[in-house]
PDB file of C-alpha atoms in Angstrom:
ATOM      1  CA  UNK A 189    -143.444  27.953  47.020  1.00  0.00           C
ATOM      2  CA  UNK A 190    -140.493  25.836  48.944  1.00  0.00           C
ATOM      3  CA  UNK A 191    -140.284  22.964  46.456  1.00  0.00           C
ATOM      4  CA  UNK A 192    -139.679  25.972  43.658  1.00  0.00           C
ATOM      5  CA  UNK A 193    -137.586  27.805  46.355  1.00  0.00           C
ATOM      6  CA  UNK A 194    -134.967  24.379  46.289  1.00  0.00           C
ATOM      7  CA  UNK A 195    -135.278  24.050  42.223  1.00  0.00           C
ATOM      8  CA  UNK A 196    -134.167  27.864  42.033  1.00  0.00           C
ATOM      9  CA  UNK A 197    -131.479  26.787  44.753  1.00  0.00           C
ATOM     10  CA  UNK A 198    -130.116  24.418  42.558  1.00  0.00           C
ATOM     11  CA  UNK A 199    -130.282  26.505  39.073  1.00  0.00           C
ATOM     12  CA  UNK A 200    -128.599  29.527  40.660  1.00  0.00           C
ATOM     13  CA  UNK A 201    -125.095  27.064  42.059  1.00  0.00           C
ATOM     14  CA  UNK A 202    -125.974  27.825  45.392  1.00  0.00           C
ATOM     15  CA  UNK A 203    -125.962  25.088  48.203  1.00  0.00           C
ATOM     16  CA  UNK A 204    -127.083  25.458  51.880  1.00  0.00           C
ATOM     17  CA  UNK A 205    -126.194  23.109  54.577  1.00  0.00           C
ATOM     18  CA  UNK A 206    -128.532  21.608  55.854  1.00  0.00           C
ATOM     19  CA  UNK A 207    -131.162  21.238  52.709  1.00  0.00           C
ATOM     20  CA  UNK A 208    -134.342  22.501  52.739  1.00  0.00           C
ATOM     21  CA  UNK A 209    -136.995  19.388  53.844  1.00  0.00           C
ATOM     22  CA  UNK A 210    -140.212  20.327  52.138  1.00  0.00           C
ATOM     23  CA  UNK A 211    -143.720  18.487  54.254  1.00  0.00           C
ATOM     24  CA  UNK A 212    -145.929  19.300  51.714  1.00  0.00           C
ATOM     25  CA  UNK A 213    -148.809  17.710  53.635  1.00  0.00           C
ATOM     26  CA  UNK A 214    -148.574  19.838  56.069  1.00  0.00           C
ATOM     27  CA  UNK A 215    -150.840  23.175  57.614  1.00  0.00           C
ATOM     28  CA  UNK A 216    -151.445  25.579  59.701  1.00  0.00           C
ATOM     29  CA  UNK A 217    -150.465  24.130  63.328  1.00  0.00           C
ATOM     30  CA  UNK A 218    -149.152  21.428  61.628  1.00  0.00           C
ATOM     31  CA  UNK A 219    -146.654  23.398  59.800  1.00  0.00           C
ATOM     32  CA  UNK A 220    -145.331  25.637  62.418  1.00  0.00           C
ATOM     33  CA  UNK A 221    -144.516  22.880  64.893  1.00  0.00           C
ATOM     34  CA  UNK A 222    -142.946  21.319  62.278  1.00  0.00           C
ATOM     35  CA  UNK A 223    -140.863  24.776  61.471  1.00  0.00           C
ATOM     36  CA  UNK A 224    -140.357  25.106  65.129  1.00  0.00           C
ATOM     37  CA  UNK A 225    -138.781  21.210  66.145  1.00  0.00           C
ATOM     38  CA  UNK A 226    -136.952  21.248  63.268  1.00  0.00           C
ATOM     39  CA  UNK A 227    -132.526  21.837  62.570  1.00  0.00           C
ATOM     40  CA  UNK A 228    -131.836  25.577  61.452  1.00  0.00           C
ATOM     41  CA  UNK A 229    -132.071  24.106  57.921  1.00  0.00           C
ATOM     42  CA  UNK A 230    -136.031  23.956  58.543  1.00  0.00           C
ATOM     43  CA  UNK A 231    -137.336  26.052  56.211  1.00  0.00           C
ATOM     44  CA  UNK A 232    -141.750  26.677  56.611  1.00  0.00           C
ATOM     45  CA  UNK A 233    -144.142  28.875  54.172  1.00  0.00           C
ATOM     46  CA  UNK A 234    -145.155  31.402  56.121  1.00  0.00           C
ATOM     47  CA  UNK A 235    -148.889  32.134  55.497  1.00  0.00           C
ATOM     48  CA  UNK A 236    -151.505  34.142  57.111  1.00  0.00           C
ATOM     49  CA  UNK A 237    -152.827  30.436  59.547  1.00  0.00           C
ATOM     50  CA  UNK A 238    -149.483  31.214  61.262  1.00  0.00           C
ATOM     51  CA  UNK A 239    -150.846  34.146  62.735  1.00  0.00           C
ATOM     52  CA  UNK A 240    -154.034  32.250  62.818  1.00  0.00           C
ATOM     53  CA  UNK A 241    -154.082  29.386  63.688  1.00  0.00           C
ATOM     54  CA  UNK A 242    -152.312  30.188  67.418  1.00  0.00           C
ATOM     55  CA  UNK A 243    -155.057  32.482  67.721  1.00  0.00           C
ATOM     56  CA  UNK A 244    -158.145  30.317  66.723  1.00  0.00           C
ATOM     57  CA  UNK A 245    -156.358  27.017  68.685  1.00  0.00           C
ATOM     58  CA  UNK A 246    -155.078  28.097  71.864  1.00  0.00           C
ATOM     59  CA  UNK A 247    -151.875  27.567  70.929  1.00  0.00           C
ATOM     60  CA  UNK A 248    -148.865  27.715  72.273  1.00  0.00           C
ATOM     61  CA  UNK A 249    -146.452  28.215  69.916  1.00  0.00           C
ATOM     62  CA  UNK A 250    -146.624  31.527  67.726  1.00  0.00           C
ATOM     63  CA  UNK A 251    -144.941  33.373  64.429  1.00  0.00           C
ATOM     64  CA  UNK A 252    -142.630  34.620  67.318  1.00  0.00           C
ATOM     65  CA  UNK A 253    -141.325  31.538  68.317  1.00  0.00           C
ATOM     66  CA  UNK A 254    -139.330  31.622  65.129  1.00  0.00           C
ATOM     67  CA  UNK A 255    -137.270  33.614  62.985  1.00  0.00           C
ATOM     68  CA  UNK A 256    -138.923  35.393  60.292  1.00  0.00           C
ATOM     69  CA  UNK A 257    -136.314  35.286  57.329  1.00  0.00           C
ATOM     70  CA  UNK A 258    -137.749  36.859  54.287  1.00  0.00           C
ATOM     71  CA  UNK A 259    -141.275  37.472  52.468  1.00  0.00           C
ATOM     72  CA  UNK A 260    -141.205  36.814  48.710  1.00  0.00           C
ATOM     73  CA  UNK A 261    -144.983  36.632  47.490  1.00  0.00           C
ATOM     74  CA  UNK A 262    -147.380  38.803  47.631  1.00  0.00           C
ATOM     75  CA  UNK A 263    -150.488  36.447  46.088  1.00  0.00           C
ATOM     76  CA  UNK A 264    -154.533  37.946  45.145  1.00  0.00           C
ATOM     77  CA  UNK A 265    -157.903  36.441  47.238  1.00  0.00           C
ATOM     78  CA  UNK A 266    -160.111  35.830  44.345  1.00  0.00           C
ATOM     79  CA  UNK A 267    -164.232  36.178  45.130  1.00  0.00           C
ATOM     80  CA  UNK A 268    -165.371  33.257  43.346  1.00  0.00           C
ATOM     81  CA  UNK A 269    -168.932  32.102  42.155  1.00  0.00           C
ATOM     82  CA  UNK A 270    -170.617  29.224  39.866  1.00  0.00           C
ATOM     83  CA  UNK A 271    -170.256  30.739  36.641  1.00  0.00           C
ATOM     84  CA  UNK A 272    -173.529  31.951  34.744  1.00  0.00           C
ATOM     85  CA  UNK A 273    -175.031  32.968  38.553  1.00  0.00           C
ATOM     86  CA  UNK A 274    -174.375  36.878  39.227  1.00  0.00           C
ATOM     87  CA  UNK A 275    -172.116  39.158  36.699  1.00  0.00           C
ATOM     88  CA  UNK A 276    -170.814  41.452  39.254  1.00  0.00           C
ATOM     89  CA  UNK A 277    -170.136  41.605  43.184  1.00  0.00           C
ATOM     90  CA  UNK A 278    -172.784  44.191  43.540  1.00  0.00           C
ATOM     91  CA  UNK A 279    -175.282  41.831  42.379  1.00  0.00           C
ATOM     92  CA  UNK A 280    -173.769  38.991  44.520  1.00  0.00           C
ATOM     93  CA  UNK A 281    -174.930  41.353  47.335  1.00  0.00           C
ATOM     94  CA  UNK A 282    -177.845  42.981  46.070  1.00  0.00           C
ATOM     95  CA  UNK A 283    -179.541  40.052  48.860  1.00  0.00           C
ATOM     96  CA  UNK A 284    -178.276  37.225  52.050  1.00  0.00           C
ATOM     97  CA  UNK A 285    -175.598  35.304  50.369  1.00  0.00           C
ATOM     98  CA  UNK A 286    -173.889  31.724  51.938  1.00  0.00           C
ATOM     99  CA  UNK A 287    -170.249  31.583  51.779  1.00  0.00           C
ATOM    100  CA  UNK A 288    -168.877  27.917  51.822  1.00  0.00           C
ATOM    101  CA  UNK A 289    -165.709  28.718  53.870  1.00  0.00           C
ATOM    102  CA  UNK A 290    -162.771  25.624  54.378  1.00  0.00           C
ATOM    103  CA  UNK A 291    -162.242  26.559  57.623  1.00  0.00           C
ATOM    104  CA  UNK A 292    -163.953  28.212  60.756  1.00  0.00           C
ATOM    105  CA  UNK A 293    -162.323  31.452  61.551  1.00  0.00           C
ATOM    106  CA  UNK A 294    -159.647  30.778  58.269  1.00  0.00           C
ATOM    107  CA  UNK A 295    -159.032  34.043  55.141  1.00  0.00           C
ATOM    108  CA  UNK A 296    -161.837  33.435  53.890  1.00  0.00           C
ATOM    109  CA  UNK A 297    -164.232  33.078  57.375  1.00  0.00           C
ATOM    110  CA  UNK A 298    -162.894  37.009  57.670  1.00  0.00           C
ATOM    111  CA  UNK A 299    -163.242  37.711  54.116  1.00  0.00           C
ATOM    112  CA  UNK A 300    -167.241  36.317  54.809  1.00  0.00           C
ATOM    113  CA  UNK A 301    -167.597  39.322  57.561  1.00  0.00           C
ATOM    114  CA  UNK A 302    -165.778  42.212  56.225  1.00  0.00           C
ATOM    115  CA  UNK A 303    -168.258  41.616  53.353  1.00  0.00           C
ATOM    116  CA  UNK A 304    -171.057  41.660  55.220  1.00  0.00           C
ATOM    117  CA  UNK A 305    -170.204  44.505  56.650  1.00  0.00           C
ATOM    118  CA  UNK A 306    -168.976  46.517  53.649  1.00  0.00           C
ATOM    119  CA  UNK A 307    -172.712  45.885  51.698  1.00  0.00           C
ATOM    120  CA  UNK A 308    -174.598  45.769  54.911  1.00  0.00           C
ATOM    121  CA  UNK A 309    -176.019  42.406  53.258  1.00  0.00           C
ATOM    122  CA  UNK A 310    -176.683  38.868  55.102  1.00  0.00           C
ATOM    123  CA  UNK A 311    -173.514  36.779  55.174  1.00  0.00           C
ATOM    124  CA  UNK A 312    -174.293  32.992  56.336  1.00  0.00           C
ATOM    125  CA  UNK A 313    -171.537  30.459  56.237  1.00  0.00           C
ATOM    126  CA  UNK A 314    -171.495  26.406  55.521  1.00  0.00           C
ATOM    127  CA  UNK A 315    -167.615  25.553  57.076  1.00  0.00           C
ATOM    128  CA  UNK A 316    -166.712  22.693  54.798  1.00  0.00           C
ATOM    129  CA  UNK A 317    -163.251  21.007  55.482  1.00  0.00           C
ATOM    130  CA  UNK A 318    -163.169  18.693  52.087  1.00  0.00           C
ATOM    131  CA  UNK A 319    -162.253  20.824  49.298  1.00  0.00           C
ATOM    132  CA  UNK A 320    -164.554  18.462  46.397  1.00  0.00           C
ATOM    133  CA  UNK A 321    -167.757  18.824  48.856  1.00  0.00           C
ATOM    134  CA  UNK A 322    -166.761  22.366  49.009  1.00  0.00           C
ATOM    135  CA  UNK A 323    -166.673  23.026  45.315  1.00  0.00           C
ATOM    136  CA  UNK A 324    -169.922  20.572  44.976  1.00  0.00           C
ATOM    137  CA  UNK A 325    -171.685  22.625  47.105  1.00  0.00           C
ATOM    138  CA  UNK A 326    -171.354  25.118  44.606  1.00  0.00           C
ATOM    139  CA  UNK A 327    -172.222  23.042  42.302  1.00  0.00           C
ATOM    140  CA  UNK A 328    -175.437  22.690  44.093  1.00  0.00           C
ATOM    141  CA  UNK A 329    -176.531  25.804  44.426  1.00  0.00           C
ATOM    142  CA  UNK A 330    -176.180  25.139  48.226  1.00  0.00           C
ATOM    143  CA  UNK A 331    -173.735  28.477  48.425  1.00  0.00           C
ATOM    144  CA  UNK A 332    -173.453  31.140  46.966  1.00  0.00           C
ATOM    145  CA  UNK A 333    -169.307  31.699  46.677  1.00  0.00           C
ATOM    146  CA  UNK A 334    -166.391  31.425  48.505  1.00  0.00           C
ATOM    147  CA  UNK A 335    -162.799  32.992  48.114  1.00  0.00           C
ATOM    148  CA  UNK A 336    -159.410  30.940  47.767  1.00  0.00           C
ATOM    149  CA  UNK A 337    -156.861  31.927  45.868  1.00  0.00           C
ATOM    150  CA  UNK A 338    -156.148  30.942  41.801  1.00  0.00           C
ATOM    151  CA  UNK A 339    -154.552  27.657  42.760  1.00  0.00           C
ATOM    152  CA  UNK A 340    -157.505  26.314  44.485  1.00  0.00           C
ATOM    153  CA  UNK A 341    -159.918  26.780  41.712  1.00  0.00           C
ATOM    154  CA  UNK A 342    -157.232  26.548  38.708  1.00  0.00           C
ATOM    155  CA  UNK A 343    -159.306  23.990  37.001  1.00  0.00           C
ATOM    156  CA  UNK A 344    -162.642  25.052  37.350  1.00  0.00           C
ATOM    157  CA  UNK A 345    -161.436  27.910  36.404  1.00  0.00           C
ATOM    158  CA  UNK A 346    -160.536  26.960  32.839  1.00  0.00           C
ATOM    159  CA  UNK A 347    -163.457  24.461  32.541  1.00  0.00           C
ATOM    160  CA  UNK A 348    -165.479  27.439  32.935  1.00  0.00           C
ATOM    161  CA  UNK A 349    -167.174  26.636  36.467  1.00  0.00           C
ATOM    162  CA  UNK A 350    -166.537  28.396  37.989  1.00  0.00           C
ATOM    163  CA  UNK A 351    -165.518  32.688  37.377  1.00  0.00           C
ATOM    164  CA  UNK A 352    -163.989  35.480  39.083  1.00  0.00           C
ATOM    165  CA  UNK A 353    -166.259  38.715  40.153  1.00  0.00           C
ATOM    166  CA  UNK A 354    -163.224  40.684  41.897  1.00  0.00           C
ATOM    167  CA  UNK A 355    -159.722  40.537  43.887  1.00  0.00           C
ATOM    168  CA  UNK A 356    -159.827  40.963  47.360  1.00  0.00           C
ATOM    169  CA  UNK A 357    -155.914  43.019  46.440  1.00  0.00           C
ATOM    170  CA  UNK A 358    -155.103  47.038  46.559  1.00  0.00           C
ATOM    171  CA  UNK A 359    -154.868  47.316  42.561  1.00  0.00           C
ATOM    172  CA  UNK A 360    -156.254  44.821  39.840  1.00  0.00           C
ATOM    173  CA  UNK A 361    -154.744  42.054  38.451  1.00  0.00           C
ATOM    174  CA  UNK A 362    -154.205  40.525  35.622  1.00  0.00           C
ATOM    175  CA  UNK A 363    -153.869  36.709  34.555  1.00  0.00           C
ATOM    176  CA  UNK A 364    -153.521  34.407  31.781  1.00  0.00           C
ATOM    177  CA  UNK A 365    -156.672  33.434  30.986  1.00  0.00           C
ATOM    178  CA  UNK A 366    -159.064  35.570  32.874  1.00  0.00           C
ATOM    179  CA  UNK A 367    -160.209  39.365  31.653  1.00  0.00           C
ATOM    180  CA  UNK A 368    -159.356  42.725  32.835  1.00  0.00           C
ATOM    181  CA  UNK A 369    -163.361  42.900  33.656  1.00  0.00           C
ATOM    182  CA  UNK A 370    -162.872  39.745  35.821  1.00  0.00           C
ATOM    183  CA  UNK A 371    -159.338  40.528  38.125  1.00  0.00           C
ATOM    184  CA  UNK A 372    -160.953  44.341  39.536  1.00  0.00           C
ATOM    185  CA  UNK A 373    -161.110  44.420  42.651  1.00  0.00           C
ATOM    186  CA  UNK A 374    -163.437  45.033  45.145  1.00  0.00           C
ATOM    187  CA  UNK A 375    -162.955  48.124  45.758  1.00  0.00           C
ATOM    188  CA  UNK A 376    -163.220  49.226  42.124  1.00  0.00           C
ATOM    189  CA  UNK A 377    -166.163  47.998  42.058  1.00  0.00           C
ATOM    190  CA  UNK A 378    -167.948  49.494  44.704  1.00  0.00           C
ATOM    191  CA  UNK A 379    -167.389  47.152  48.148  1.00  0.00           C
ATOM    192  CA  UNK A 380    -164.338  48.678  50.176  1.00  0.00           C
ATOM    193  CA  UNK A 381    -163.091  45.226  50.698  1.00  0.00           C
ATOM    194  CA  UNK A 382    -158.902  45.006  50.575  1.00  0.00           C
ATOM    195  CA  UNK A 383    -156.984  41.450  51.920  1.00  0.00           C
ATOM    196  CA  UNK A 384    -154.064  41.408  51.118  1.00  0.00           C
ATOM    197  CA  UNK A 385    -152.406  37.885  51.055  1.00  0.00           C
ATOM    198  CA  UNK A 386    -148.378  37.276  51.026  1.00  0.00           C
ATOM    199  CA  UNK A 387    -146.122  34.098  51.588  1.00  0.00           C
ATOM    200  CA  UNK A 388    -142.557  34.005  53.409  1.00  0.00           C
ATOM    201  CA  UNK A 389    -140.070  32.171  54.548  1.00  0.00           C
ATOM    202  CA  UNK A 390    -139.898  31.116  58.399  1.00  0.00           C
ATOM    203  CA  UNK A 391    -137.025  29.528  60.367  1.00  0.00           C
ATOM    204  CA  UNK A 392    -136.935  27.490  63.945  1.00  0.00           C
ATOM    205  CA  UNK A 393    -136.503  29.934  67.014  1.00  0.00           C
ATOM    206  CA  UNK A 394    -133.013  31.078  67.792  1.00  0.00           C
ATOM    207  CA  UNK A 395    -131.591  30.965  64.089  1.00  0.00           C
ATOM    208  CA  UNK A 396    -127.652  31.396  64.083  1.00  0.00           C
ATOM    209  CA  UNK A 397    -126.930  34.329  62.507  1.00  0.00           C
ATOM    210  CA  UNK A 398    -124.436  32.431  60.389  1.00  0.00           C
ATOM    211  CA  UNK A 399    -127.461  30.889  58.496  1.00  0.00           C
ATOM    212  CA  UNK A 400    -130.202  33.533  58.902  1.00  0.00           C
ATOM    213  CA  UNK A 401    -127.246  35.829  56.931  1.00  0.00           C
ATOM    214  CA  UNK A 402    -126.580  33.022  54.461  1.00  0.00           C
ATOM    215  CA  UNK A 403    -130.120  33.508  53.714  1.00  0.00           C
ATOM    216  CA  UNK A 404    -130.584  37.396  53.391  1.00  0.00           C
ATOM    217  CA  UNK A 405    -127.261  36.628  50.636  1.00  0.00           C
ATOM    218  CA  UNK A 406    -128.972  33.944  48.858  1.00  0.00           C
ATOM    219  CA  UNK A 407    -132.744  34.584  48.164  1.00  0.00           C
ATOM    220  CA  UNK A 408    -132.450  37.963  46.195  1.00  0.00           C
ATOM    221  CA  UNK A 409    -130.209  35.847  43.519  1.00  0.00           C
ATOM    222  CA  UNK A 410    -132.855  32.711  43.716  1.00  0.00           C
ATOM    223  CA  UNK A 411    -135.838  35.037  43.226  1.00  0.00           C
ATOM    224  CA  UNK A 412    -134.893  35.812  39.431  1.00  0.00           C
ATOM    225  CA  UNK A 413    -134.045  31.545  38.971  1.00  0.00           C
ATOM    226  CA  UNK A 414    -136.499  30.368  35.834  1.00  0.00           C
ATOM    227  CA  UNK A 415    -137.968  27.614  38.448  1.00  0.00           C
ATOM    228  CA  UNK A 416    -139.065  30.336  40.444  1.00  0.00           C
ATOM    229  CA  UNK A 417    -140.021  32.370  37.574  1.00  0.00           C
ATOM    230  CA  UNK A 418    -141.960  29.965  36.314  1.00  0.00           C
ATOM    231  CA  UNK A 419    -143.783  28.971  39.871  1.00  0.00           C
ATOM    232  CA  UNK A 420    -144.464  32.565  40.477  1.00  0.00           C
ATOM    233  CA  UNK A 421    -146.009  32.647  37.114  1.00  0.00           C
ATOM    234  CA  UNK A 422    -148.318  29.493  36.861  1.00  0.00           C
ATOM    235  CA  UNK A 423    -149.720  30.480  40.493  1.00  0.00           C
ATOM    236  CA  UNK A 424    -150.576  34.333  38.973  1.00  0.00           C
ATOM    237  CA  UNK A 425    -148.015  35.364  41.989  1.00  0.00           C
ATOM    238  CA  UNK A 426    -145.828  39.119  42.200  1.00  0.00           C
ATOM    239  CA  UNK A 427    -142.757  38.609  43.671  1.00  0.00           C
ATOM    240  CA  UNK A 428    -142.289  40.786  46.570  1.00  0.00           C
ATOM    241  CA  UNK A 429    -138.906  40.672  48.921  1.00  0.00           C
ATOM    242  CA  UNK A 430    -138.783  41.879  52.154  1.00  0.00           C
ATOM    243  CA  UNK A 431    -135.527  41.551  54.294  1.00  0.00           C
ATOM    244  CA  UNK A 432    -135.921  39.662  57.893  1.00  0.00           C
ATOM    245  CA  UNK A 433    -136.374  42.031  59.552  1.00  0.00           C
ATOM    246  CA  UNK A 434    -138.854  43.737  57.038  1.00  0.00           C
ATOM    247  CA  UNK A 435    -140.945  40.874  56.746  1.00  0.00           C
ATOM    248  CA  UNK A 436    -141.023  40.937  60.916  1.00  0.00           C
ATOM    249  CA  UNK A 437    -142.430  44.021  60.674  1.00  0.00           C
ATOM    250  CA  UNK A 438    -144.761  43.306  58.704  1.00  0.00           C
ATOM    251  CA  UNK A 439    -145.804  40.429  60.805  1.00  0.00           C
ATOM    252  CA  UNK A 440    -145.879  41.774  63.859  1.00  0.00           C
ATOM    253  CA  UNK A 441    -148.632  44.692  62.089  1.00  0.00           C
ATOM    254  CA  UNK A 442    -150.501  41.852  60.600  1.00  0.00           C
ATOM    255  CA  UNK A 443    -151.008  40.275  63.770  1.00  0.00           C
ATOM    256  CA  UNK A 444    -152.599  42.881  64.958  1.00  0.00           C
ATOM    257  CA  UNK A 445    -155.327  43.004  61.893  1.00  0.00           C
ATOM    258  CA  UNK A 446    -156.331  39.777  62.055  1.00  0.00           C
ATOM    259  CA  UNK A 447    -156.629  39.100  65.908  1.00  0.00           C
ATOM    260  CA  UNK A 448    -158.809  42.126  65.912  1.00  0.00           C
ATOM    261  CA  UNK A 449    -160.870  40.656  62.888  1.00  0.00           C
ATOM    262  CA  UNK A 450    -160.993  37.195  64.386  1.00  0.00           C
ATOM    263  CA  UNK A 451    -161.884  38.725  68.270  1.00  0.00           C
ATOM    264  CA  UNK A 452    -165.222  40.436  66.063  1.00  0.00           C
ATOM    265  CA  UNK A 453    -166.418  36.291  64.883  1.00  0.00           C
ATOM    266  CA  UNK A 454    -165.732  35.713  68.149  1.00  0.00           C
ATOM    267  CA  UNK A 455    -168.354  38.379  69.200  1.00  0.00           C
TER     268      UNK A 455
END
């Protein structure tokens, strides 16, 4: 996302000083620390990991140590199964199932808990950090399902090895190569679970007002540029701009939900 943002800034003829530094191999606590120790031009791609990681790992740095800059997109988690195994979420959760998740305490783990509660069925969880092995567990039938975003499974979906049963969004999502039926929400199909997914940008704490004001002026111009539109189209995301104040409010509200969910997982 930050790479697309940087490209779109150039397309808009805008400069930024200092430049955005894209560190694409960082996640969770490493990403949070990278932003916390960066200069005034550092930006982080802020996702729910900024809420869950400090709780799960007991970090002193949290999103509250940083400066929310803006919300940029809304995304959709998808419920994914090996092709041809089940025809609907109702069939998948007609009995006990096994989910494979990439991280203990992560969003997929929380979703497994919520689906178990909503359907009244037992959901066993396998934690597998290696994405390739996670897919092999599905291929071998050792796990029945997983969740993620479209880009996590794009190749397998295109090849027909995996299919989408539903999204976790509040409304249907239409995406190239996916039918309206497969992209219906869980709620539409009788399972009362939604799980919003958002992405924004966040900067080091104490961001100078001049820099914050510059981002507030530039970002609305950037989000209509071809590089940004191409990125959101490829990733099946929707641009949902939130000001710094609005994004701060979202993070505060989401933190309450995530802490409650994580406490339930521990219990």
